[in-house]
PDB file of C-alpha atoms in Angstrom:
ATOM      1  CA  LYS A   1       0.000   0.000   0.000  1.00  0.00           C
ATOM      2  CA  THR A   2       1.313   3.410  -0.922  1.00  0.00           C
ATOM      3  CA  PRO A   3       1.454   5.666   2.146  1.00  0.00           C
ATOM      4  CA  LEU A   4      -0.797   8.708   2.222  1.00  0.00           C
ATOM      5  CA  ASP A   5       0.937  12.041   2.835  1.00  0.00           C
ATOM      6  CA  ILE A   6      -1.861  14.303   4.030  1.00  0.00           C
ATOM      7  CA  HIS A   7      -0.908  17.970   4.130  1.00  0.00           C
ATOM      8  CA  MET A   8      -3.653  19.729   6.077  1.00  0.00           C
ATOM      9  CA  MET A   9      -3.557  23.311   4.875  1.00  0.00           C
ATOM     10  CA  ILE A  10      -6.443  24.393   7.096  1.00  0.00           C
ATOM     11  CA  GLU A  11      -6.957  26.381  10.250  1.00  0.00           C
ATOM     12  CA  HIS A  12      -7.825  24.416  13.383  1.00  0.00           C
ATOM     13  CA  PRO A  13      -6.895  20.966  12.023  1.00  0.00           C
ATOM     14  CA  GLU A  14      -7.794  19.441  15.379  1.00  0.00           C
ATOM     15  CA  GLN A  15     -11.449  19.749  14.315  1.00  0.00           C
ATOM     16  CA  THR A  16     -10.939  17.629  11.176  1.00  0.00           C
ATOM     17  CA  ILE A  17      -8.295  15.085  12.172  1.00  0.00           C
ATOM     18  CA  PRO A  18     -10.772  12.745  13.949  1.00  0.00           C
ATOM     19  CA  GLU A  19     -12.547  12.285  10.586  1.00  0.00           C
ATOM     20  CA  LEU A  20      -9.408  10.814   8.978  1.00  0.00           C
ATOM     21  CA  THR A  21     -10.242   7.255   9.980  1.00  0.00           C
ATOM     22  CA  CYS A  22      -8.862   5.745   6.757  1.00  0.00           C
ATOM     23  CA  CYS A  23      -5.251   6.348   7.815  1.00  0.00           C
ATOM     24  CA  ASP A  24      -2.877   3.673   9.077  1.00  0.00           C
ATOM     25  CA  GLU A  25       0.649   3.497  10.510  1.00  0.00           C
ATOM     26  CA  ASN A  26       2.258   4.041   7.097  1.00  0.00           C
ATOM     27  CA  ASP A  27       0.468   7.336   6.548  1.00  0.00           C
ATOM     28  CA  ILE A  28       1.451  10.801   7.730  1.00  0.00           C
ATOM     29  CA  ILE A  29      -0.763  13.716   8.651  1.00  0.00           C
ATOM     30  CA  CYS A  30       0.992  17.062   8.503  1.00  0.00           C
ATOM     31  CA  ILE A  31      -0.418  20.200  10.113  1.00  0.00           C
ATOM     32  CA  HIS A  32       0.827  23.751   9.884  1.00  0.00           C
ATOM     33  CA  TYR A  33       2.484  25.138  12.997  1.00  0.00           C
ATOM     34  CA  GLU A  34       0.666  28.413  12.332  1.00  0.00           C
ATOM     35  CA  SER A  35      -2.775  26.768  12.096  1.00  0.00           C
ATOM     36  CA  THR A  36      -3.420  25.970  15.750  1.00  0.00           C
ATOM     37  CA  LEU A  37      -2.716  27.363  19.203  1.00  0.00           C
ATOM     38  CA  HIS A  38      -1.577  23.975  20.488  1.00  0.00           C
ATOM     39  CA  PRO A  39       0.503  22.185  17.832  1.00  0.00           C
ATOM     40  CA  GLN A  40       1.994  19.682  20.300  1.00  0.00           C
ATOM     41  CA  LYS A  41      -1.471  18.623  21.425  1.00  0.00           C
ATOM     42  CA  VAL A  42      -2.588  18.150  17.817  1.00  0.00           C
ATOM     43  CA  LEU A  43       0.563  16.162  17.001  1.00  0.00           C
ATOM     44  CA  ALA A  44      -0.125  13.928  20.009  1.00  0.00           C
ATOM     45  CA  SER A  45      -3.679  13.306  18.790  1.00  0.00           C
ATOM     46  CA  ILE A  46      -2.347  12.301  15.372  1.00  0.00           C
ATOM     47  CA  ARG A  47       0.114   9.861  16.902  1.00  0.00           C
ATOM     48  CA  ALA A  48      -2.632   8.478  19.160  1.00  0.00           C
ATOM     49  CA  MET A  49      -4.430   7.433  15.953  1.00  0.00           C
ATOM     50  CA  GLY A  50      -1.415   5.250  15.114  1.00  0.00           C
ATOM     51  CA  VAL A  51      -0.380   7.591  12.298  1.00  0.00           C
ATOM     52  CA  LYS A  52       2.875   9.476  11.710  1.00  0.00           C
ATOM     53  CA  ALA A  53       2.782  13.167  12.623  1.00  0.00           C
ATOM     54  CA  GLY A  54       4.245  16.011  10.609  1.00  0.00           C
ATOM     55  CA  ILE A  55       4.490  19.741  11.104  1.00  0.00           C
ATOM     56  CA  ALA A  56       4.779  22.327   8.338  1.00  0.00           C
ATOM     57  CA  ILE A  57       6.219  25.800   8.668  1.00  0.00           C
ATOM     58  CA  ASN A  58       5.700  28.707   6.326  1.00  0.00           C
ATOM     59  CA  PRO A  59       8.687  30.513   4.806  1.00  0.00           C
ATOM     60  CA  ALA A  60       8.617  33.381   7.329  1.00  0.00           C
ATOM     61  CA  THR A  61       8.303  31.086  10.365  1.00  0.00           C
ATOM     62  CA  PRO A  62      11.685  30.495  12.006  1.00  0.00           C
ATOM     63  CA  VAL A  63      12.766  26.916  12.708  1.00  0.00           C
ATOM     64  CA  CYS A  64      13.420  27.788  16.365  1.00  0.00           C
ATOM     65  CA  VAL A  65       9.655  27.561  17.049  1.00  0.00           C
ATOM     66  CA  LEU A  66       9.996  23.796  16.585  1.00  0.00           C
ATOM     67  CA  GLU A  67      12.748  23.227  19.160  1.00  0.00           C
ATOM     68  CA  ASP A  68      10.512  21.842  21.898  1.00  0.00           C
ATOM     69  CA  ILE A  69       8.233  19.759  19.668  1.00  0.00           C
ATOM     70  CA  LEU A  70      10.825  18.126  17.398  1.00  0.00           C
ATOM     71  CA  PRO A  71      10.720  14.867  19.416  1.00  0.00           C
ATOM     72  CA  ASP A  72       6.975  14.714  18.647  1.00  0.00           C
ATOM     73  CA  VAL A  73       7.290  14.762  14.855  1.00  0.00           C
ATOM     74  CA  ASP A  74       8.151  12.223  12.198  1.00  0.00           C
ATOM     75  CA  MET A  75       8.518  14.870   9.499  1.00  0.00           C
ATOM     76  CA  VAL A  76       8.981  18.611   9.186  1.00  0.00           C
ATOM     77  CA  LEU A  77       7.687  20.199   6.002  1.00  0.00           C
ATOM     78  CA  CYS A  78       9.526  23.388   5.111  1.00  0.00           C
ATOM     79  CA  MET A  79       7.388  25.400   2.758  1.00  0.00           C
ATOM     80  CA  THR A  80       9.750  26.984   0.255  1.00  0.00           C
ATOM     81  CA  VAL A  81       7.041  29.241  -1.177  1.00  0.00           C
ATOM     82  CA  ASN A  82       4.128  30.934   0.534  1.00  0.00           C
ATOM     83  CA  PRO A  83       1.306  28.386   0.501  1.00  0.00           C
ATOM     84  CA  GLY A  84      -1.743  28.916  -1.611  1.00  0.00           C
ATOM     85  CA  PHE A  85      -1.108  28.162  -5.264  1.00  0.00           C
ATOM     86  CA  GLY A  86       1.303  26.344  -7.569  1.00  0.00           C
ATOM     87  CA  GLY A  87       3.901  27.752  -9.899  1.00  0.00           C
ATOM     88  CA  GLN A  88       5.599  30.088  -7.433  1.00  0.00           C
ATOM     89  CA  LYS A  89       9.331  30.697  -7.401  1.00  0.00           C
ATOM     90  CA  TYR A  90      11.479  29.011  -4.760  1.00  0.00           C
ATOM     91  CA  ILE A  91      12.453  31.379  -1.919  1.00  0.00           C
ATOM     92  CA  PRO A  92      16.295  31.362  -1.827  1.00  0.00           C
ATOM     93  CA  TYR A  93      16.740  31.686   1.961  1.00  0.00           C
ATOM     94  CA  SER A  94      14.948  28.355   2.345  1.00  0.00           C
ATOM     95  CA  ALA A  95      18.197  26.401   1.989  1.00  0.00           C
ATOM     96  CA  ASP A  96      19.664  28.105   5.078  1.00  0.00           C
ATOM     97  CA  LYS A  97      16.498  27.331   6.985  1.00  0.00           C
ATOM     98  CA  ILE A  98      16.582  23.662   5.953  1.00  0.00           C
ATOM     99  CA  GLN A  99      20.226  23.467   6.970  1.00  0.00           C
ATOM    100  CA  ARG A 100      19.450  24.901  10.434  1.00  0.00           C
ATOM    101  CA  LEU A 101      16.604  22.434  10.840  1.00  0.00           C
ATOM    102  CA  ARG A 102      18.783  19.466   9.826  1.00  0.00           C
ATOM    103  CA  LYS A 103      21.405  20.581  12.386  1.00  0.00           C
ATOM    104  CA  MET A 104      18.735  20.835  15.104  1.00  0.00           C
ATOM    105  CA  LEU A 105      17.573  17.302  14.352  1.00  0.00           C
ATOM    106  CA  ASN A 106      21.088  15.867  14.151  1.00  0.00           C
ATOM    107  CA  ASP A 107      22.186  17.596  17.371  1.00  0.00           C
ATOM    108  CA  ARG A 108      19.284  15.929  19.186  1.00  0.00           C
ATOM    109  CA  GLY A 109      19.800  12.529  17.573  1.00  0.00           C
ATOM    110  CA  LEU A 110      16.372  12.725  15.905  1.00  0.00           C
ATOM    111  CA  THR A 111      15.578  11.042  12.609  1.00  0.00           C
ATOM    112  CA  ALA A 112      12.592  13.052  11.385  1.00  0.00           C
ATOM    113  CA  ASP A 113      12.380  13.551   7.651  1.00  0.00           C
ATOM    114  CA  ILE A 114      12.606  17.019   6.136  1.00  0.00           C
ATOM    115  CA  GLN A 115      10.195  17.558   3.294  1.00  0.00           C
ATOM    116  CA  VAL A 116      10.256  20.628   1.058  1.00  0.00           C
ATOM    117  CA  ASP A 117       7.391  21.951  -1.027  1.00  0.00           C
ATOM    118  CA  GLY A 118       7.365  24.909  -3.359  1.00  0.00           C
ATOM    119  CA  GLY A 119       9.377  25.873  -6.403  1.00  0.00           C
ATOM    120  CA  ILE A 120      11.215  22.557  -6.454  1.00  0.00           C
ATOM    121  CA  SER A 121      12.712  22.023  -9.905  1.00  0.00           C
ATOM    122  CA  ALA A 122      15.840  20.746 -11.604  1.00  0.00           C
ATOM    123  CA  LYS A 123      17.384  24.131 -10.752  1.00  0.00           C
ATOM    124  CA  THR A 124      16.581  24.010  -7.016  1.00  0.00           C
ATOM    125  CA  ILE A 125      16.880  20.310  -6.159  1.00  0.00           C
ATOM    126  CA  ASP A 126      20.605  20.436  -5.389  1.00  0.00           C
ATOM    127  CA  GLN A 127      20.139  23.351  -2.966  1.00  0.00           C
ATOM    128  CA  VAL A 128      17.514  21.622  -0.848  1.00  0.00           C
ATOM    129  CA  LEU A 129      19.171  18.197  -0.903  1.00  0.00           C
ATOM    130  CA  GLU A 130      22.554  19.647   0.079  1.00  0.00           C
ATOM    131  CA  ALA A 131      20.837  21.563   2.892  1.00  0.00           C
ATOM    132  CA  GLY A 132      19.419  18.319   4.320  1.00  0.00           C
ATOM    133  CA  ALA A 133      15.971  17.754   2.826  1.00  0.00           C
ATOM    134  CA  ASN A 134      15.163  14.145   1.981  1.00  0.00           C
ATOM    135  CA  ILE A 135      11.573  14.334   0.686  1.00  0.00           C
ATOM    136  CA  LEU A 136      10.715  16.596  -2.249  1.00  0.00           C
ATOM    137  CA  VAL A 137       7.345  17.782  -3.491  1.00  0.00           C
ATOM    138  CA  ALA A 138       7.376  18.930  -7.103  1.00  0.00           C
ATOM    139  CA  GLY A 139       4.168  20.024  -8.762  1.00  0.00           C
ATOM    140  CA  SER A 140       4.733  22.449 -11.618  1.00  0.00           C
ATOM    141  CA  ALA A 141       8.148  20.947 -12.360  1.00  0.00           C
ATOM    142  CA  VAL A 142       6.430  17.626 -13.068  1.00  0.00           C
ATOM    143  CA  PHE A 143       3.038  18.591 -14.475  1.00  0.00           C
ATOM    144  CA  GLY A 144       4.093  21.689 -16.445  1.00  0.00           C
ATOM    145  CA  GLY A 145       4.580  20.076 -19.848  1.00  0.00           C
ATOM    146  CA  ASP A 146       5.805  16.570 -20.670  1.00  0.00           C
ATOM    147  CA  ILE A 147       5.252  14.681 -17.409  1.00  0.00           C
ATOM    148  CA  LEU A 148       7.505  11.742 -18.319  1.00  0.00           C
ATOM    149  CA  ALA A 149      10.389  13.941 -19.503  1.00  0.00           C
ATOM    150  CA  ASN A 150      10.037  16.228 -16.480  1.00  0.00           C
ATOM    151  CA  THR A 151       9.999  13.281 -14.079  1.00  0.00           C
ATOM    152  CA  LYS A 152      13.058  11.796 -15.767  1.00  0.00           C
ATOM    153  CA  ALA A 153      14.965  15.106 -15.494  1.00  0.00           C
ATOM    154  CA  LEU A 154      14.162  15.425 -11.783  1.00  0.00           C
ATOM    155  CA  THR A 155      15.021  11.785 -11.111  1.00  0.00           C
ATOM    156  CA  GLU A 156      18.359  12.198 -12.886  1.00  0.00           C
ATOM    157  CA  LYS A 157      19.176  15.247 -10.738  1.00  0.00           C
ATOM    158  CA  ILE A 158      18.413  13.261  -7.585  1.00  0.00           C
ATOM    159  CA  GLU A 159      20.569  10.341  -8.770  1.00  0.00           C
ATOM    160  CA  GLU A 160      23.440  12.743  -9.566  1.00  0.00           C
ATOM    161  CA  PHE A 161      23.185  14.105  -6.033  1.00  0.00           C
ATOM    162  CA  ARG A 162      23.170  10.610  -4.495  1.00  0.00           C
ATOM    163  CA  ASN A 163      26.209   9.600  -6.557  1.00  0.00           C
ATOM    164  CA  ARG A 164      28.138  12.606  -5.205  1.00  0.00           C
ATOM    165  CA  GLN A 165      27.446  11.551  -1.621  1.00  0.00           C
TER     166      GLN A 165
END
């Protein structure tokens, strides 16, 4: 079964999460830090369902807000554009932010994934991978034109990165 990666881009996700009864231990529910007053409580409720918990932060939200809740997450999603619509340009300071987040995780011995979403393309992949991201979301870079050719180009960039490691 392919895991579901549910990115809840809504305010007050705690009101909707109980309805997600189709999820299992392979799935992840990701909420936005900015969407609730009590992100740790919401993350705990997600984990209580037997599902992986993720937290997303918007580009202007500093990674330091996650310091105390990092042990409660399986994934951090760094938005590399302001959420709302596809086709936006990658925000360049995102790589520094991803790098700081990876250091925070490593310093604490935590293994949470770092996902990036927004403006990911063949031109930006190296930046986010080198910074420490390990899950990439690419919309326009895949679906803007020849899907097979675009997917192949992105896959080749990822393989080039892996071969350099």
